Structure formats: structure tokens, C-alpha cells
Coordinates of C-alpha atoms in Angstrom, one line a residue:
Chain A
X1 CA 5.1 12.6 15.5
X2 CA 2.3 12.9 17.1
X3 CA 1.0 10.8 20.2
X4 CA -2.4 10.5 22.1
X5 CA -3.1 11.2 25.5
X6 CA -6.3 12.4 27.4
X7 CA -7.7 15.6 27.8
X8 CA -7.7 17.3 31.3
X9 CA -7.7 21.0 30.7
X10 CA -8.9 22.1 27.1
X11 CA -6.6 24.0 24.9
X12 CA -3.3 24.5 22.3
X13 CA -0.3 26.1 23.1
X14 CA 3.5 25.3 22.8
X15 CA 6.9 26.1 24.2
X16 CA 9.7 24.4 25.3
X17 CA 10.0 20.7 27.4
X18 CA 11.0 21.2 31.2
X19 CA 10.6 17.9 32.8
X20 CA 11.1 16.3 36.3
X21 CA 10.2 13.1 38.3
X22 CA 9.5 14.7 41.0
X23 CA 5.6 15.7 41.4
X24 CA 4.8 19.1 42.6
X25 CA 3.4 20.9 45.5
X26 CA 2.2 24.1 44.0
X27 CA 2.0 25.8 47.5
X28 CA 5.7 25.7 48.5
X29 CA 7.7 24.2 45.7
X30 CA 7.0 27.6 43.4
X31 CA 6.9 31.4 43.4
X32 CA 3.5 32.4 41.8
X33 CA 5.0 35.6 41.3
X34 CA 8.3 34.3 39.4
X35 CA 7.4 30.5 38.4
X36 CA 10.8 30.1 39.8
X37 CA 10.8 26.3 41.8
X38 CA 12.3 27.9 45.3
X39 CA 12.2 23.8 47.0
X40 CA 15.7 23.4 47.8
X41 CA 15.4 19.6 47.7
X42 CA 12.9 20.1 44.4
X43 CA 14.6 18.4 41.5
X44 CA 13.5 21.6 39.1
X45 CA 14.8 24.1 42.2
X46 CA 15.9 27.1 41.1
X47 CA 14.8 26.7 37.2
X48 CA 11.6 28.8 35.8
X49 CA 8.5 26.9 34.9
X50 CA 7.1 29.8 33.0
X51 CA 6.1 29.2 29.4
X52 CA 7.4 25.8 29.6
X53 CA 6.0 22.4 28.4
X54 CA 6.2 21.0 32.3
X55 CA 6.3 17.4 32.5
X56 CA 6.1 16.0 36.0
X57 CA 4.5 12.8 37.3
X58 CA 1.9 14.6 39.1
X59 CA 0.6 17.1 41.5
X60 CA 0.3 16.3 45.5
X61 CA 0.2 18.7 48.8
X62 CA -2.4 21.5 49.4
X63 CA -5.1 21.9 47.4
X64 CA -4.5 26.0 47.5
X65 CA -1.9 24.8 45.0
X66 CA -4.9 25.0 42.2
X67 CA -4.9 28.5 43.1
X68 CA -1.7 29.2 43.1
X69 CA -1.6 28.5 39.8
X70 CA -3.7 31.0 38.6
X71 CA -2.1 33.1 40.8
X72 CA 0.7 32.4 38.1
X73 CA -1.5 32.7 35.2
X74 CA -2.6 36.2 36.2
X75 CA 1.0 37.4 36.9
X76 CA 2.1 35.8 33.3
X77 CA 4.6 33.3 35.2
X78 CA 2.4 30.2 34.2
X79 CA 3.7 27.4 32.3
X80 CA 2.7 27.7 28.6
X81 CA 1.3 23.8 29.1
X82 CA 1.7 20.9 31.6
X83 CA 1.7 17.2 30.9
X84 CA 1.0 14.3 33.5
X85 CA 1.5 10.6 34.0
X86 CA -1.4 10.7 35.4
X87 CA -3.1 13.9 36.7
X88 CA -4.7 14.5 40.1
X89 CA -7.7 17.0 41.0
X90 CA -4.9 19.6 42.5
X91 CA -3.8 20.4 39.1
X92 CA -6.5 19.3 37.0
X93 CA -8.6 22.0 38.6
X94 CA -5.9 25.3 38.9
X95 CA -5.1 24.2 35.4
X96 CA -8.5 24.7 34.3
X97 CA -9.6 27.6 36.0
X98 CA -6.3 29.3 34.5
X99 CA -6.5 27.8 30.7
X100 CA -3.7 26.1 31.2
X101 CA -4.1 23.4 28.6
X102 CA -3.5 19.9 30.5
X103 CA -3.2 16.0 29.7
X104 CA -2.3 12.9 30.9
X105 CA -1.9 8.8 29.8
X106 CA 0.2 9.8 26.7
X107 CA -0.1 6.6 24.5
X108 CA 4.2 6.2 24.8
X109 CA 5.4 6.8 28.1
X110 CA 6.0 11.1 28.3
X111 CA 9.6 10.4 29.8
X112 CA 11.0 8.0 26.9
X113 CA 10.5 10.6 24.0
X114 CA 10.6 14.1 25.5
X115 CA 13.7 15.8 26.7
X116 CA 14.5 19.0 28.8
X117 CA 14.6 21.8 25.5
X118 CA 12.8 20.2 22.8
X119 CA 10.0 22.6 21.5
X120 CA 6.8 20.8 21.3
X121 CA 3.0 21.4 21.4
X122 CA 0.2 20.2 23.7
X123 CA -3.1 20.4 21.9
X124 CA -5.4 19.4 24.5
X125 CA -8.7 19.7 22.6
X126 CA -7.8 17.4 20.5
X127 CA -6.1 14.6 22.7
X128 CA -2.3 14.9 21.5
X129 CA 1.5 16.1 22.0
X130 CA 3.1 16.9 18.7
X131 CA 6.4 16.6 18.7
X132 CA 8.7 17.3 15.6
X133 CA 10.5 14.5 13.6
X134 CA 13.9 13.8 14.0
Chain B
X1 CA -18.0 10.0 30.9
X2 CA -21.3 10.5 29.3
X3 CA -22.3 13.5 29.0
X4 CA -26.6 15.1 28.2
X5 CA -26.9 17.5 24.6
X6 CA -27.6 20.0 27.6
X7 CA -24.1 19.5 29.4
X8 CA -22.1 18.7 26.1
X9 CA -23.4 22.4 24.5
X10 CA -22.4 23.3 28.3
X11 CA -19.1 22.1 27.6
X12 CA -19.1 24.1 24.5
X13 CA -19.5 27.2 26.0
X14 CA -23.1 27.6 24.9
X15 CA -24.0 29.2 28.3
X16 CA -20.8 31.4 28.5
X17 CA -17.5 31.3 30.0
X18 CA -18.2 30.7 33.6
X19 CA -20.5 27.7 33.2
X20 CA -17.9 26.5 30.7
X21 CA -15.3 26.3 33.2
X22 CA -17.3 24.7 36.0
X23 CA -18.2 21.4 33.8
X24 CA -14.9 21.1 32.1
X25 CA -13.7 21.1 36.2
X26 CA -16.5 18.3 36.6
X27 CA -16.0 16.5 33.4
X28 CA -11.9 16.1 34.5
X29 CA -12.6 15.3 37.7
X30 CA -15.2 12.7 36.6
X31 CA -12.6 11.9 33.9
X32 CA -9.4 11.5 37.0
X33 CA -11.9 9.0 39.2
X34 CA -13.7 7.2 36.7
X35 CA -17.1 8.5 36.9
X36 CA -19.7 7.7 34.7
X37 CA -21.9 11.0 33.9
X38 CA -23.0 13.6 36.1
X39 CA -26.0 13.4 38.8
X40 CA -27.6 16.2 40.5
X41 CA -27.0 17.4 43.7
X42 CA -29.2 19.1 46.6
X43 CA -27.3 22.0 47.9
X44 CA -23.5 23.3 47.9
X45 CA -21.5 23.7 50.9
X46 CA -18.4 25.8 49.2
X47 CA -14.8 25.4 51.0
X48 CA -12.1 28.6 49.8
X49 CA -13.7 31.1 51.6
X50 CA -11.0 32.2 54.7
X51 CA -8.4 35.3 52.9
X52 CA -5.9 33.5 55.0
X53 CA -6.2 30.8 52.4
X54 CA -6.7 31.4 49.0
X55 CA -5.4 34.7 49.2
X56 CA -5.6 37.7 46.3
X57 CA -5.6 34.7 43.7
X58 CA -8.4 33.1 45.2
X59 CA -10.0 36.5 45.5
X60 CA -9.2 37.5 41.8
X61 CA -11.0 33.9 40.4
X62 CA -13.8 34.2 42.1
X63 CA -14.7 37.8 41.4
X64 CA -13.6 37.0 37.7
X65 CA -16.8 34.7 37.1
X66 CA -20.6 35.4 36.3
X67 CA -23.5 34.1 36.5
X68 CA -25.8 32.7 39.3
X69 CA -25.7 29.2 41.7
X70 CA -29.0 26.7 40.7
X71 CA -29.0 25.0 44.1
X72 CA -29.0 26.1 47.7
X73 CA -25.4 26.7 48.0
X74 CA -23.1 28.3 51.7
X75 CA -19.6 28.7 52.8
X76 CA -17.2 27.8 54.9
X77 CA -16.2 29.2 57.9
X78 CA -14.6 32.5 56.8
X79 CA -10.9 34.7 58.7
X80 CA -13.2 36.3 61.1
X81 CA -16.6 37.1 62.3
X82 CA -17.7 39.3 59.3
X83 CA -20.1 41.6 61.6
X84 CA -17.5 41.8 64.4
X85 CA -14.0 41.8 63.6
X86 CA -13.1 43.9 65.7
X87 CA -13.8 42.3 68.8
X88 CA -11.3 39.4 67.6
X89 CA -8.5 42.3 66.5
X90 CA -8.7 41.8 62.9
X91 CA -6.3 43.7 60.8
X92 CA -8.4 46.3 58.9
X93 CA -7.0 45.2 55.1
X94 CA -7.4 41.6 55.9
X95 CA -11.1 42.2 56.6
X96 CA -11.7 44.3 53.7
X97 CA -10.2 41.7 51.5
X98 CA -12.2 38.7 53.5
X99 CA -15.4 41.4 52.9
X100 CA -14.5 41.4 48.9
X101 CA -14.7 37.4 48.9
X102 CA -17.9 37.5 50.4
X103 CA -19.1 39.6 48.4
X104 CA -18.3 38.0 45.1
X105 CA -19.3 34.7 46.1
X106 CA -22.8 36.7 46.7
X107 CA -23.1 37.9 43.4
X108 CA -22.9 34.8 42.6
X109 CA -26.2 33.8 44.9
X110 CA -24.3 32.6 47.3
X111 CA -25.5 32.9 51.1
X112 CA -23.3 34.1 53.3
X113 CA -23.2 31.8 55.8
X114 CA -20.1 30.7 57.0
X115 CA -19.9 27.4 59.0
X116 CA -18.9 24.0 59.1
X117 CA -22.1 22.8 60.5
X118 CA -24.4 23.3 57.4
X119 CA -27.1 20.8 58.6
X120 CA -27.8 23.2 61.3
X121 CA -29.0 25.4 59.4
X122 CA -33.0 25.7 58.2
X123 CA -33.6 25.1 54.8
X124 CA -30.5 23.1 54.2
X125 CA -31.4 19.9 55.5
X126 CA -29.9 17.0 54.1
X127 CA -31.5 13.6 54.4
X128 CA -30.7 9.8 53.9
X129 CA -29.3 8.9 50.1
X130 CA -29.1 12.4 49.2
X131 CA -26.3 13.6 46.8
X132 CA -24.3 16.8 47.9
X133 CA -21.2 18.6 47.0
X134 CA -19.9 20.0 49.9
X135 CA -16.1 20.8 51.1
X136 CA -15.7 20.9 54.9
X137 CA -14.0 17.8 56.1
X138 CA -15.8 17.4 58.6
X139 CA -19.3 18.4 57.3
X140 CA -18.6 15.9 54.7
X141 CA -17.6 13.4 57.3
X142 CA -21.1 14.4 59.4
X143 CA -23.2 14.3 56.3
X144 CA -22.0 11.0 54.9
X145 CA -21.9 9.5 58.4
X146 CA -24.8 10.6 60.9
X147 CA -27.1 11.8 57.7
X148 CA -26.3 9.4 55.2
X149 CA -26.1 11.7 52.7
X150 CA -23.1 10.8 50.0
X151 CA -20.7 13.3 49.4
X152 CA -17.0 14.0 48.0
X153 CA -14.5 16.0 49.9
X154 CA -14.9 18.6 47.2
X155 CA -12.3 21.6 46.7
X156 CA -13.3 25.3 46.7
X157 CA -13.8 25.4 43.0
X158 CA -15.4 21.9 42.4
X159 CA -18.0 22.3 45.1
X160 CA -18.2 26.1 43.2
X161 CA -18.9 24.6 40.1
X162 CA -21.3 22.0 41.5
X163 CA -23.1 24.5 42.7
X164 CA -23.0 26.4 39.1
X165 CA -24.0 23.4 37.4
X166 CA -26.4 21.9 39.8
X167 CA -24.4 18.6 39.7
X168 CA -21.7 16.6 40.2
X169 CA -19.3 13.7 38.4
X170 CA -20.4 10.3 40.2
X171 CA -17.6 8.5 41.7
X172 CA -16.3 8.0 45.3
X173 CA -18.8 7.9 48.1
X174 CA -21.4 8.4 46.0
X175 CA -21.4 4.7 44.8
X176 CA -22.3 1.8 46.9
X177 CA -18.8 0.0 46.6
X178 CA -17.2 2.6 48.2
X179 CA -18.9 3.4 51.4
X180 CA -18.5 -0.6 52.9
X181 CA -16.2 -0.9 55.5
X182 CA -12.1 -1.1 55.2
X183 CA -11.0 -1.5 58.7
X184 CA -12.8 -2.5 61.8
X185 CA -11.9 -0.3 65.7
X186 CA -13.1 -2.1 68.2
X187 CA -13.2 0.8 71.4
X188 CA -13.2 -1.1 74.7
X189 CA -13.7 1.1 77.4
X190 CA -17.1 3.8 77.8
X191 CA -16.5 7.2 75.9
X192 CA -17.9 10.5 76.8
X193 CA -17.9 14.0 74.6
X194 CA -14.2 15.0 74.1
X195 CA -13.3 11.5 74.7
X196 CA -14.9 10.6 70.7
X197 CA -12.5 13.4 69.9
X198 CA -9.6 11.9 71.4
X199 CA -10.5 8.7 69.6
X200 CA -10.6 10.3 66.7
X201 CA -7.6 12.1 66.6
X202 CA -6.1 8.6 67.3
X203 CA -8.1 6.6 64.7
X204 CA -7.6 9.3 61.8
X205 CA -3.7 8.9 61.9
X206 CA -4.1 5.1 61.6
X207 CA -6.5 4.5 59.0
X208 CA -5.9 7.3 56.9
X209 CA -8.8 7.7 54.1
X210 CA -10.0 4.5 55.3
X211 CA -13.4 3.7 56.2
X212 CA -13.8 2.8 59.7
X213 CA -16.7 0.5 61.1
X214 CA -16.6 1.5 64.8
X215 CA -17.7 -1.5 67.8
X216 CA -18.2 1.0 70.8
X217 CA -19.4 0.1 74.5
X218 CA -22.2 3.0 74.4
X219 CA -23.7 4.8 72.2
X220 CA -23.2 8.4 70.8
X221 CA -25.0 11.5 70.7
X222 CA -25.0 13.7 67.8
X223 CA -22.5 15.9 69.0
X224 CA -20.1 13.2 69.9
X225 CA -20.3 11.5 66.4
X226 CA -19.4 15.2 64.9
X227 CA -16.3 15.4 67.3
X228 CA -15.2 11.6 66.2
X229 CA -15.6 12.7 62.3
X230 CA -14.3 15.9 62.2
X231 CA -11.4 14.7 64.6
X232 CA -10.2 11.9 62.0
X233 CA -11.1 13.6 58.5
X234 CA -8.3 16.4 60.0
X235 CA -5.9 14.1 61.4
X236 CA -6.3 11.8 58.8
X237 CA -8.7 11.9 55.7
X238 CA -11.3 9.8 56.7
X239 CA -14.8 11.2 54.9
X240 CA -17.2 8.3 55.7
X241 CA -17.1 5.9 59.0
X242 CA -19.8 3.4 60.4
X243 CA -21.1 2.8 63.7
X244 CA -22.5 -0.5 64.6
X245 CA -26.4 0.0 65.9
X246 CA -25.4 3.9 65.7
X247 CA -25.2 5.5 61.9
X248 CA -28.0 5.0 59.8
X249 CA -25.9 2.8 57.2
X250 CA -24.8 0.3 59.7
X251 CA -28.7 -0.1 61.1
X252 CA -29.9 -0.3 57.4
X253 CA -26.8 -3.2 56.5
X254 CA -25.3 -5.8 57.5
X255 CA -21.4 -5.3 56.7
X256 CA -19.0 -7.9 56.4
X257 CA -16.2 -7.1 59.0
X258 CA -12.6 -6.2 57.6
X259 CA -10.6 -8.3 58.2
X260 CA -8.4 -5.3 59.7
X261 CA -9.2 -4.6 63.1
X262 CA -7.8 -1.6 65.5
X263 CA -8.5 -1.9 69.6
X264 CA -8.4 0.7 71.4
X265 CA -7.6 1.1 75.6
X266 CA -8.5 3.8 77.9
X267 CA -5.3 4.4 78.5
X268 CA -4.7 5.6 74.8
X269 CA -7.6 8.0 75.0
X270 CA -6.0 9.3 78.2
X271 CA -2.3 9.6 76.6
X272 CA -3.9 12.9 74.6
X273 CA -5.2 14.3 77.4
X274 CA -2.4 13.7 79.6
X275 CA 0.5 15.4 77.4
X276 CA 2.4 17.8 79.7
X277 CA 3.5 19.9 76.8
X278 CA 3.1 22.9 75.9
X279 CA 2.9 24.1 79.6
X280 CA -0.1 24.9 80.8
X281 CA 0.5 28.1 82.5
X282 CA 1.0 29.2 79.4
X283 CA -2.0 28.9 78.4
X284 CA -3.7 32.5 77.3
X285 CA -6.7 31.1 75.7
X286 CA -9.5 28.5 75.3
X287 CA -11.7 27.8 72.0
X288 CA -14.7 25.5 72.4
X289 CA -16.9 25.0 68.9
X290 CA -14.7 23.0 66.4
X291 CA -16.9 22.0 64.5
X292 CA -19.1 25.1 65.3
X293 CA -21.5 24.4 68.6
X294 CA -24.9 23.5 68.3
X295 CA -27.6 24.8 70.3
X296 CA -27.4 22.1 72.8
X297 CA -23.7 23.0 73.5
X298 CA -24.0 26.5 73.6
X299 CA -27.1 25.6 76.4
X300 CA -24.6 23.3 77.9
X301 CA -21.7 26.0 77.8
X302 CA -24.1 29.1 79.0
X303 CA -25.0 26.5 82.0
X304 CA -21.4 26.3 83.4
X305 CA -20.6 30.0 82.9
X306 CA -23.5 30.8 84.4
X307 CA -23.0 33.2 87.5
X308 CA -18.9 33.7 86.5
X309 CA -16.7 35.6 85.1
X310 CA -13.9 34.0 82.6
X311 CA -10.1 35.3 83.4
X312 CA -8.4 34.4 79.9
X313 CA -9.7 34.9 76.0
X314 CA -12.6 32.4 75.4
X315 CA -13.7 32.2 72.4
X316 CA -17.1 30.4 71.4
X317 CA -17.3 29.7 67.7
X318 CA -21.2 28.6 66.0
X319 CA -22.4 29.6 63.4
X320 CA -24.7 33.0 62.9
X321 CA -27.9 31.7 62.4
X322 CA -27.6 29.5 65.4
X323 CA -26.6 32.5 67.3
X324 CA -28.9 34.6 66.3
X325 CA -31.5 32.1 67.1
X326 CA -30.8 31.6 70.8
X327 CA -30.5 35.1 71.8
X328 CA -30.4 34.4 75.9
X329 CA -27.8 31.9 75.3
X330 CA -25.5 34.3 73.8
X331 CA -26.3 36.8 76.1
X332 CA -25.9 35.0 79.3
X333 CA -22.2 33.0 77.7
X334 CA -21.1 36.6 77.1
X335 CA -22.2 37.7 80.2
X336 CA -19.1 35.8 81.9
X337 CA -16.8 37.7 79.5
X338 CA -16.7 35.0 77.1
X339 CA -17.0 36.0 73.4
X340 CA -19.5 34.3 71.4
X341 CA -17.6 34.4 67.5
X342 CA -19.7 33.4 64.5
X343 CA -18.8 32.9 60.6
X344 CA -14.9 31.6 61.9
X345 CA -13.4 29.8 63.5
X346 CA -9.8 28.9 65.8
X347 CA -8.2 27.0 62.4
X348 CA -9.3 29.4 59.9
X349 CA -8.8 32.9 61.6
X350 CA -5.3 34.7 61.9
X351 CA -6.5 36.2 65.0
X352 CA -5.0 32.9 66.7
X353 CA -1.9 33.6 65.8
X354 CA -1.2 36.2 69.0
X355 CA -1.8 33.7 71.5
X356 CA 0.8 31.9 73.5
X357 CA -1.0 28.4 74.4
X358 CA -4.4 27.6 73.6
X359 CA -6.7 24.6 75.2
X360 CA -9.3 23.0 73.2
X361 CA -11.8 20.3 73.5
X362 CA -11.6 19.3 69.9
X363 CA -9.9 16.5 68.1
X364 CA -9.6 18.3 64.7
X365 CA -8.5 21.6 66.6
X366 CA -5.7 19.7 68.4
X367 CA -4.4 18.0 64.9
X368 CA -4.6 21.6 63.4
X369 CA -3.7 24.9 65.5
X370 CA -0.3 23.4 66.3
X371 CA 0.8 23.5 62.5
X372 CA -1.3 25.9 60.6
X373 CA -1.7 28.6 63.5
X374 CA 1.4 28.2 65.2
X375 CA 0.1 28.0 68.4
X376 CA 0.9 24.9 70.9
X377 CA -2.4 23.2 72.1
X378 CA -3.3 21.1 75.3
X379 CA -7.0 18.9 74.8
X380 CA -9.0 18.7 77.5
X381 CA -12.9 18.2 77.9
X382 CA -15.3 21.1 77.9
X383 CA -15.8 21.1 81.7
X384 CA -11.5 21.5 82.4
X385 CA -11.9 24.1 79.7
X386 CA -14.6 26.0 81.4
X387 CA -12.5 25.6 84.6
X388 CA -9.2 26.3 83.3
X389 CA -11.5 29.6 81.6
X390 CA -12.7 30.9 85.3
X391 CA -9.7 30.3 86.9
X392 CA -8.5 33.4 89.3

């Protein structure tokens, strides 16, 4: 299945769903050197972001948080891709510089059909999540 | 977002990998607030510049890309004064890395200069109507204000890749809709220099990234409109306020008032002053220059010091090129024992962190040195400061 969306951050990639409802403060909430989520009142604390599919609302705090995401991306501890309800300059911008591929509006609501494990693909060039049937 | 054949081959990577990145961050942004295409822009003012900041990953990004600026393009205030660090007892490694960052954003052909206070500079005037990308709060606040210029609040890397590019995604305060008037402060007693600060500090926390139309009893210098601005785009997020019969947008129209109006007392303005924490014999040093001084204040502060001889750690922050334009000013400020400290600032620099208690006359510093220096702060105007600097 595959489902529109809009293209934030150019690029394909895939890996496994990690999803939360809580948005993310880059600065704080995660350890650029890990990806680990060290918030203790963080929904995702103590779980890895790296190589994930992260699906979170959207980004808020400090806009250093667009650099600590490449900070990720350079020490390999970046998630593989990053989906949005709808995506905020924070994010847009750190997932850009570090070619992260990122999107946002998904045509069916990201939190009805995706679920923490499934193995799915972002192709952000292109404007869609594929996700496999059944 | 429509895009030219130029920026969509731009897009493409046509022109290479750095000029690549900088529109796709311009084309999302436009993409997030709704712009409509890009439009050019007359200079750069480029925030992500302090190593306290951004740090090794911030370092790594920007010595990772190539290629040159098209428009006159600066930086903010930087961790220390890059000529003299050592008068401000910078850690050695932390100003070789803050050396590094300067020196990539150079190769880049980007001037050094390191201040809030871009339109003092010569040759980067910005006049009424013109469109800018710059970063600073409250040089964005100043230039959309007391210029009239339209700006964003733009990030380290979108103002970056404005400056790449030569433009910028239209949306926000560079449309019409969105520079009228959301809430309406009507001040009722007179206000003089740290006073507007005070306001300010006040006023940012209520309206948040609201646009303020401002009734006042007198009227403001220059300097006082840059201490109400910077106060409330730290202590809230305000980019853009009006003053009636003041800034050039509330001569040139008439607004409709909000229906949302704020009064002010005296007695509030005094409340900030009159704080009895932290405890002022405490206090181990005084910073005057948030946003960074002007000529006229660094006259006004060489005046008072004149003949004396300061007891604690002052610290007078411009920028260089002011500095190095009114020699005799430094000279005779320094004189008293007071250092004059260019390219940084109290906020930025981790130089503040050693202090005890510090006492400032600005708005923005009191909403900021508390949380991200650590360092408890007691407001008072630039004449207590002075005093408070001399005393035995």
C-alpha cells in the first residue's frame, strides 16, 4: 500500500516503525552520540531512534536541535527516516542538512496504519510511505 | 511553491551539493508556512555562530559546505572577543574551536563581524520595505520595527542558505497581513532608557509572538526602541511591534486597534527593578551593551566613567567596527578599568559563567543570563550600574 504525503527532506530509505505521540525536543530528549531518548518523562525514553522509521507529531524546543541531528547523522546514530503530522522548521531543517529523508500530511492519518515494528519505506522524492500488504 | 528553471535546476543539484541543500532548506520552509516562491533579499545576518551553541556538530556542517555567499552576509555575536580572549579568560580549546567557525563561515565569504547590531554597521544599511534574512531576535525585531525592513526570525542554517541562494521563501513578516497589529499596550506613565527594557521584559511574556501596537506618553530614541524589542523578542517571541507616531509603519498607516488591549502602571515597571533577589552584595559584575552599544552609549558610558576607576568586572559589549571607530571612547571607558569586549556578548559567552551575581541594564539580558548562564541577575538603569561599578 502505498500512501501520499509531502515532501520535506528529499530522499529513500527504509527500516523499521518507532512511533510516539509525544513531539521531540532534539536538544535534551536524545543522545546524539547513541540516538538513545534519555527524557525520563519522554514516551520513547530509553529506546534507540537509530535507523528507525520515527513517527512523532512533530518537533518543538531549541532550534540547536537541527544540529543535533546531524550531530547524529555524523556519528551513524540517526534515524534511517522520520515521518510528521505535520513538520516544523526544527526538524525540517536538521533533517535536511543530514539527508535524513522527511515528510509530513500522509493522505491517511500516520497513527491509524503504522505500528511500532512494521518494516516500511519513506521515499520522500517521490511523496509516499510504502508499506507492505497484509 | 513556485519555483524559476534557475532555482528548480538549483533544486536539482545543477550547481552542486551545497547550493542544493540551501534551497531544498528554503523550498521546506516555504513549503511548512505556505509561501508562494522565493524573493530576494539584501544582506544576511547569520545566527549559529557562538561554539557554546552549536558545538562540534555545528562546527562539522559548516566547514562540510562549499561555495561562496551572493549577498552581503555577517554573524552573530560569537563565545568571546576573537582578538582578545584572553582578557575575558577564555579556555584555550574553546577559542580554537570558536576560531575554526569563523573561519569556515569565511571561506564561505562571510564577514566576520560578530554583532547583534548589524545596521550599525557601514555598508549594511537596511532601509524601509527591504527584504532580509537575518537571525538575531532582536536585530530582527530592530529591523522590522525602527527600519521597516521585513524579516523572519531565521535559524543559523536558513539565514546560511539565504545568504547562499541570495533569497528567501515569502511568508511571515514579509507579507502585509502579517505585520498589522494583534494586541494593543497602552503605557501610562513617562519611560526613560532601561525603563523600555523593563516594559519589555514585561510585555514579551504577555503577548508572546504577538504584534504589539504600543500608545506611549513620550517618545523613544533609537536606543530605547532597541532595548523594548530585543527585551520582548527574548522574553517572549515578539519579531515586529508598532509604535503610534514612533515606527515608520505606524506613521505610514492607520491601524485598526485590537481589540486586545494591555495597560501598563509605573509601578509594574518598578516591580523589575525593585526585586531584592539575588542579593546584591553579591554582585561581582556588571554588563552594559545587550544589544551591543552604539556610539552614542558608549559616549554616554565614557562620560560617567570619566575621571574613575571601576572596583568589580565591567564589561562593555559593541561590536568591532563601532569600536574601532571611536578610538578615544574606548580608550577613555578602559581607562577607569572597565573592559570594552567586542564580537560577544554576556548571553553568548561562557566567560559568564564564573561570576556570582551580575547587574544589567537590559531587558533581554535579564530574561536570559539567569537560565542559560547560570548566573542570578539584578536590572537596574545604566547610571546605578555605573554607580554600583565605582563603588569603593
Amino acid at each position: 500500500m502505498k500512501v501520499k504525503c509531502r515532501t520535506i527532506s528529499r530522499g529513500c530509505a527504509e527500516g523499521q516503525v518507532l512511533i510516539t505521540h509525544d513531539p521531540i525536543s532534539f536538544l535534551g530528549n536524545v543522545d546524539p552520540k547513541t540516538g538513545k531518548v534519555v527524557d525520563a518523562n519522554h514516551e520513547l525514553f530509553g529506546q534507540s531512534i537509530k535507523d528507525k522509521v520515527l513517527v512523532f507529531p512533530h518537533g518543538k524546543g531549541s532550534t540547536v536541535g537541527s544540529y543535533v541531528i546531524y550531530q547524529l547523522f555524523k556519528n551513524g546514530a540517526a534515524p534511517a527516516a522520520m515521518i510528521n503530522l505535520e513538520s516544523e522548521p526544527i526538524v525540517a531543517v536538521g533533517a535536511i542538512i543530514s539527508a535524513i529523508p522527511l515528510v509530513d500530511r500522509l493522505e491517511n492519518d500516520p497513527y491509524s496504519f503504522l505500528s511500532n515494528g512494521m518494516f516500511i519505506k519513506v521515499n520522500s522524492s517521490e511523496g509516499y510511505v510504502e508499506v507492505p500488504e497484509g | 511553491m513556485y519555483l524559476t528553471k534557475e532555482e528548480q535546476a538549483m533544486l536539482d543539484g545543477e550547481e552542486g551539493e551545497t547550493l542544493r541543500k540551501a534551497i531544498e532548506i528554503l523550498v521546506a520552509l516555504g513549503d511548512i508556512y505556505g509561501a508562494d516562491r522565493l524573493i530576494p533579499v539584501k544582506s544576511a545576518q547569520i545566527a549559529g555562530v557562538s561554539y557554546k551553541t552549536i558545538g562540534d556538530a555545528g562546527l562539522e556542517w559548516i566547514s562540510d559546505l562549499h561555495g561562496k555567499v551572493r549577498i552581503p552576509s555577517i554573524l552573530n555575536p560569537a563565545g568571546m572577543d576573537l582578538q582578545d580572549w584572553k582578557k575575558m579568560r577564555i579556555d584555550p580549546e574553546f577559542a580554537h574551536k570558536q576560531q575554526l567557525i569563523i573561519e569556515a563561515y569565511e571561506k564561505l565569504g562571510i564577514s566576520a563581524k560578530c554583532t547583534c547590531t548589524p545596521y550599525y554597521l557601514e555598508g549594511f544599511s537596511a532601509t524601509y520595505g527591504d527584504h532580509l534574512a537575518w537571525s538575531e531576535s532582536s536585530a530582527v525585531s530592530y529591523a522590522n520595527s525602527v527600519i521597516g525592513a521585513r524579516t523572519n526570525r531565521e535559524g543559523g542554517p536558513s539565514a546560511l542558505s539565504a545568504a547562499l541562494v541570495g533569497k528567501t521563501a515569502n511568508y511571515g513578516y514579509h507579507l502585509d497581513e502579517m505585520r498589522k497589529p494583534t494586541v494593543s499596550v497602552t503605557v501610562e506613565c513617562e519611560l526613560e532608557g532601561s525603563d523600555y527594557g523593563a516594559l519589555g521584559y514585561i510585555i514579551g511574556k504577555m503577548v508572546g509572538s504577538g504584534v504589539p501596537l504600543f500608545t506611549l506618553k513620550g517618545k523613544p530614541d533609537n536606543e530605547e526602541l532597541k532595548s523594548l524589542g530585543a527585551a520582548m523578542a527574548a522574553s517572549g517571541a515578539v519579531a515586529l511591534y508598532h509604535v503610534e507616531g514612533v515606527t515608520p509603519e505606524a506613521r505610514k498607516n492607520k491601524f485598526a486597534m485590537p481589540k486586545e488591549d494591555i495597560v501598563i502602571e509605573k509601578s509594574q515597571i518598578r516591580e523589575i527593578y525593585d526585586r531584592t533577589k539575588p542579593d546584591i552584595n553579591d554582585l561581582d559584575i556588571i554588563t552594559i551593551g545587550c544589544p551591543h552599544c552604539s556610539p552614542a552609549e558608549l559616549s554616554l558610558i565614557a562620560g560617567s566613567l570619566e575621571g574613575r576607576t571601576v572596583n568589580k568586572e565591567v564589561w562593555i559589549c559593541t561590536s568591532r567596527e563601532v569600536a574601532n571607530k571611536h578610538p578615544e571612547l574606548v580608550r577613555s571607558i578602559e581607562k577607569s578599568g572597565a573592559k570594552v569586549v567586542c564580537d560577544t556578548c554576556m548571553v553568548v559567552s561562557p566567560a559568564t559563567e564564573r561570576y556570582k551575581t551580575m547587574m544589567v541594564n537590559s531587558g533581554k539580558a535579564l530574561a536570559y543570563v539567569p537560565g542559560m548562564c547560570g548566573v542570578p541577575t539584578l536590572f537596574a538603569d545604566i547610571y546605578k550600574c555605573i554607580r554600583e561599578a565605582v563603588k569603593e
